[in-house]
Coordinates of C-alpha atoms in Angstrom, one line a residue:
Chain A
X7 CA -0.1 22.5 7.2
X8 CA 2.0 20.6 4.7
X9 CA 4.4 17.7 5.2
X10 CA 7.4 19.9 5.1
X11 CA 6.1 21.7 8.2
X12 CA 6.0 18.6 10.3
X13 CA 8.8 19.1 12.8
X14 CA 8.7 15.9 14.9
X15 CA 11.8 13.8 15.0
X16 CA 10.1 10.9 13.4
X17 CA 7.1 11.3 11.0
X18 CA 5.8 8.1 9.6
X19 CA 3.7 8.6 6.6
X20 CA 1.4 5.7 5.7
X21 CA 0.9 5.7 1.9
X22 CA -2.5 4.4 1.0
X23 CA -3.7 3.6 -2.5
X24 CA -1.9 4.0 -5.9
X25 CA 1.8 4.9 -5.5
X26 CA 1.6 6.8 -8.8
X27 CA -1.1 9.2 -7.7
X28 CA -0.1 12.8 -7.4
X29 CA -0.5 13.1 -3.6
X30 CA 1.3 9.8 -2.9
X31 CA 4.2 10.5 -5.2
X32 CA 4.5 14.0 -3.6
X33 CA 4.6 12.4 -0.2
X34 CA 7.3 9.8 -1.3
X35 CA 9.5 12.6 -2.7
X36 CA 9.2 14.6 0.5
X37 CA 10.3 11.6 2.7
X38 CA 13.9 10.9 3.6
X39 CA 13.4 7.1 3.6
X40 CA 10.8 4.7 2.4
X41 CA 9.8 1.4 4.0
X42 CA 8.4 -1.1 1.5
X43 CA 6.4 -3.7 3.4
X44 CA 5.9 -7.1 1.8
X45 CA 5.0 -10.6 2.7
X46 CA 7.2 -13.7 1.8
X47 CA 4.9 -15.0 -0.9
X48 CA 5.3 -15.2 -4.7
X49 CA 2.7 -12.5 -5.5
X50 CA 4.1 -10.0 -3.0
X51 CA 7.7 -10.6 -4.1
X52 CA 6.7 -10.3 -7.8
X53 CA 5.2 -6.9 -7.0
X54 CA 8.3 -5.9 -5.1
X55 CA 10.5 -6.8 -8.1
X56 CA 8.1 -4.8 -10.3
X57 CA 8.5 -1.8 -8.0
X58 CA 12.4 -2.0 -8.0
X59 CA 12.3 -2.3 -11.8
X60 CA 9.7 0.3 -12.8
X61 CA 9.2 2.9 -10.1
X62 CA 10.9 6.2 -9.8
X63 CA 14.7 5.5 -9.2
X64 CA 14.9 8.4 -6.7
X65 CA 12.4 6.6 -4.5
X66 CA 13.8 3.0 -5.0
X67 CA 17.3 4.1 -3.9
X68 CA 15.9 5.3 -0.6
X69 CA 13.9 2.2 0.1
X70 CA 14.3 -0.3 2.9
X71 CA 12.4 -3.5 2.3
X72 CA 10.6 -4.8 5.3
X73 CA 9.5 -8.5 5.2
X74 CA 6.5 -9.1 7.5
X75 CA 5.8 -12.6 8.9
X76 CA 9.3 -13.8 7.9
X77 CA 9.7 -17.6 8.3
X78 CA 12.7 -17.4 10.6
X79 CA 13.4 -21.1 10.8
X80 CA 12.6 -21.9 7.1
X81 CA 14.9 -19.8 5.0
X82 CA 18.2 -18.0 5.5
X83 CA 18.3 -14.3 5.2
X84 CA 21.2 -14.4 2.7
X85 CA 19.5 -16.9 0.5
X86 CA 16.2 -14.9 0.7
X87 CA 17.6 -11.5 -0.3
X88 CA 19.6 -13.1 -3.1
X89 CA 16.5 -14.9 -4.4
X90 CA 14.4 -11.8 -4.5
X91 CA 17.2 -9.6 -5.8
X92 CA 17.7 -6.9 -3.2
X93 CA 20.7 -5.8 -1.2
X94 CA 21.1 -7.2 2.3
X95 CA 21.8 -3.8 3.7
X96 CA 18.4 -2.6 2.6
X97 CA 16.5 -5.5 4.0
X98 CA 15.0 -6.0 7.5
X99 CA 12.6 -8.7 8.5
X100 CA 9.9 -8.9 11.2
X101 CA 9.3 -12.5 12.2
X102 CA 5.7 -13.9 12.6
X103 CA 4.6 -13.1 16.1
X104 CA 1.5 -14.4 17.7
X105 CA 1.4 -11.5 20.3
X106 CA 1.0 -9.0 17.5
X107 CA -1.8 -11.0 15.9
X108 CA -3.6 -11.3 19.3
X109 CA -3.1 -7.5 19.9
X110 CA -4.6 -6.7 16.4
X111 CA -7.5 -9.0 17.1
X112 CA -8.2 -7.3 20.5
X113 CA -7.5 -3.7 19.2
X114 CA -4.8 -2.8 21.6
X115 CA -1.5 -2.8 19.7
X116 CA -0.2 0.0 22.0
X117 CA -0.2 -2.6 24.8
X118 CA 2.7 -4.4 23.1
X119 CA 5.1 -1.5 23.7
X120 CA 5.8 -2.0 27.4
X121 CA 6.2 -5.7 26.7
X122 CA 8.7 -5.0 23.9
X123 CA 10.6 -2.5 26.1
X124 CA 10.8 -5.0 29.0
X125 CA 12.0 -7.7 26.5
X126 CA 9.3 -10.2 27.5
X127 CA 9.5 -13.6 25.9
X128 CA 6.5 -13.3 23.6
X129 CA 7.7 -10.1 21.9
X130 CA 11.5 -10.4 22.2
X131 CA 11.9 -11.3 18.5
X132 CA 10.5 -8.0 17.5
X133 CA 12.7 -6.0 19.7
X134 CA 16.0 -6.2 17.8
X135 CA 14.3 -5.7 14.5
X136 CA 12.4 -2.6 15.5
X137 CA 15.6 -1.2 16.9
X138 CA 17.3 -2.0 13.5
X139 CA 14.6 0.0 11.7
X140 CA 15.2 3.0 14.0
X141 CA 18.9 2.7 13.5
X142 CA 18.5 2.4 9.7
X143 CA 16.6 5.7 9.7
X144 CA 18.9 7.7 12.0
X145 CA 22.3 6.3 12.6
X146 CA 25.3 6.7 10.4
X147 CA 28.8 5.0 10.6
X148 CA 30.1 8.0 12.5
X149 CA 27.1 9.2 14.5
X150 CA 24.8 7.1 16.7
X151 CA 21.5 8.9 17.4
X152 CA 19.4 6.0 18.5
X153 CA 19.6 4.7 22.1
X154 CA 20.3 1.0 22.5
X155 CA 18.5 -1.4 24.8
X156 CA 20.7 -0.5 27.8
X157 CA 19.4 3.1 27.7
X158 CA 15.7 2.3 27.3
X159 CA 13.4 3.2 30.2
X160 CA 13.0 0.6 33.0
X161 CA 9.3 -0.3 33.3
Chain B
X18 CA 13.3 12.1 9.6
X19 CA 10.3 11.5 7.5
X20 CA 9.7 7.9 6.4
X21 CA 7.0 6.7 4.1
X22 CA 5.5 3.2 4.5
X23 CA 4.3 1.7 1.3
X24 CA 3.2 -1.6 -0.1
X25 CA 1.8 -3.0 -3.3
X26 CA -0.7 -5.3 -1.5
X27 CA -3.1 -3.1 0.3
X28 CA -4.8 -4.7 3.3
X29 CA -2.5 -7.7 3.6
X30 CA 0.9 -6.8 4.7
X31 CA 0.5 -5.2 8.2
X32 CA 1.6 -1.7 7.2
X33 CA -0.5 0.1 9.8
X34 CA 0.7 -2.2 12.6
X35 CA 4.3 -1.7 11.6
X36 CA 3.7 2.1 11.6
X37 CA 2.1 2.0 15.0
X38 CA 4.8 -0.2 16.6
X39 CA 7.6 1.9 15.2
X40 CA 6.1 5.2 16.1
X41 CA 5.1 4.2 19.6
X42 CA 8.4 2.4 20.3
X43 CA 10.4 5.4 19.0
X44 CA 8.5 7.8 21.2
X45 CA 8.7 5.6 24.3
X46 CA 12.4 4.6 24.1
X47 CA 14.0 7.6 22.5
X48 CA 12.0 10.2 24.4
X49 CA 11.3 12.1 21.2
X50 CA 8.0 13.0 19.5
X51 CA 6.8 10.8 16.7
X52 CA 3.9 11.5 14.4
X53 CA 1.9 9.0 12.3
X54 CA 0.3 10.4 9.1
X55 CA -1.7 8.8 6.4
X56 CA -2.6 9.7 2.8
X57 CA -5.8 7.8 3.0
X58 CA -8.4 6.6 5.5
X59 CA -6.5 6.1 8.8
X60 CA -9.4 4.2 10.5
X61 CA -7.6 0.9 10.6
X62 CA -4.8 2.5 12.5
X63 CA -7.2 4.1 15.1
X64 CA -9.1 0.9 15.5
X65 CA -6.0 -1.1 16.2
X66 CA -4.5 1.2 18.7
X67 CA -6.4 1.9 21.9
X68 CA -5.4 5.5 21.9
X69 CA -7.3 6.4 25.1
X70 CA -5.4 3.8 27.1
X71 CA -2.0 4.9 26.0
X72 CA -0.1 5.9 29.1
X73 CA 3.0 7.6 30.5
X74 CA 5.8 7.4 28.0
X75 CA 3.4 7.0 25.1
X76 CA 1.7 10.3 25.6
X77 CA 3.9 12.3 23.4
X78 CA 2.9 10.3 20.3
X79 CA 0.4 12.5 18.5
X80 CA -1.7 11.1 15.8
X81 CA -3.0 13.6 13.4
X82 CA -3.0 14.0 9.7
X83 CA -1.0 16.9 8.1
X84 CA -1.2 15.4 4.7
X85 CA -4.9 15.4 4.7
X86 CA -4.9 19.0 5.5
X87 CA -2.6 19.6 2.7
X88 CA -5.0 17.8 0.4
X89 CA -7.9 19.8 1.9
X90 CA -6.2 22.9 0.7
X91 CA -6.3 21.5 -2.7
X92 CA -10.1 21.2 -2.2
X93 CA -10.6 17.5 -2.0
X94 CA -13.8 17.1 0.1
X95 CA -13.1 13.5 1.1
X96 CA -9.9 14.5 2.7
X97 CA -11.5 17.4 4.5
X98 CA -13.8 15.1 6.2
X99 CA -11.0 12.8 7.2
X100 CA -9.0 15.7 8.7
X101 CA -11.8 16.6 10.9
X102 CA -12.2 13.1 12.1
X103 CA -8.5 12.7 12.7
X104 CA -8.4 16.0 14.7
X105 CA -11.5 15.0 16.6
X106 CA -9.8 11.8 17.8
X107 CA -6.6 13.6 18.6
X108 CA -8.4 16.1 20.8
X109 CA -11.0 13.9 22.5
X110 CA -9.3 10.6 22.2
X111 CA -11.5 7.6 22.2
X112 CA -14.7 9.2 23.5
X113 CA -15.8 10.3 20.1
X114 CA -14.6 7.3 18.2
X115 CA -18.0 5.5 17.9
X116 CA -19.6 8.6 16.5
X117 CA -16.8 9.1 14.1
X118 CA -17.0 5.5 12.9
X119 CA -20.7 6.1 12.1
X120 CA -19.7 9.0 9.9
X121 CA -20.7 11.8 12.3
X122 CA -18.0 14.4 12.0
X123 CA -17.4 17.2 14.5
X124 CA -15.9 20.4 13.2
X125 CA -12.9 21.6 15.1
X126 CA -9.9 23.8 14.2
X127 CA -6.4 23.5 15.5

């Protein structure tokens, strides 16, 4: 089976190791979108800027930059994207969330999903941003494919 | 839609957690199938997600590794072993995870 034969509506391909390796570059070229995950620190941002400058432009153009552990109350989104030199439309952040850290520690990340769907206080900050990610992948100006909160299952 | 998740800081950014959350949430809220693949060792993903405890709406999220099989066709032994482990977990869920973690692989074909 090759990547082209995967028929699921959403196939998330986690790229491990060197981005320039033959297998990883092949996978990147096969994907319709790329999520570049980084942290809000100098080293990570420097590497992101190196990626936008030097990596294959075909890939960079399809990239959405995801900032993990974003300091929500410390820096404005506009200032942040301007500072690191990426377009705001290709930027989504995920704020620091203690429930995620706890779930990773306990090895039950899947248990967060019902909590996110219900909109419980400890995970509500993730809800909107994960929806934005799905919308960034599927929705266009004219066609909305992703169901909003109102249509999510009642748990 | 196929989406690649990358980073330039391996092991520090939470790439696996993001992949899991996005895949599981998409599956649960949109009622569509999502698949999580990896071009490397997916053990961190399996360890973080209690696959055997996934319930109801989460059941249509299959975790297997097509890319590894593709690499296997190219004759890379390390990937062949990983495919077998990924498929083992997919078929038997968490019951075989301890054996798999110890490096004991069970041959199975899809």
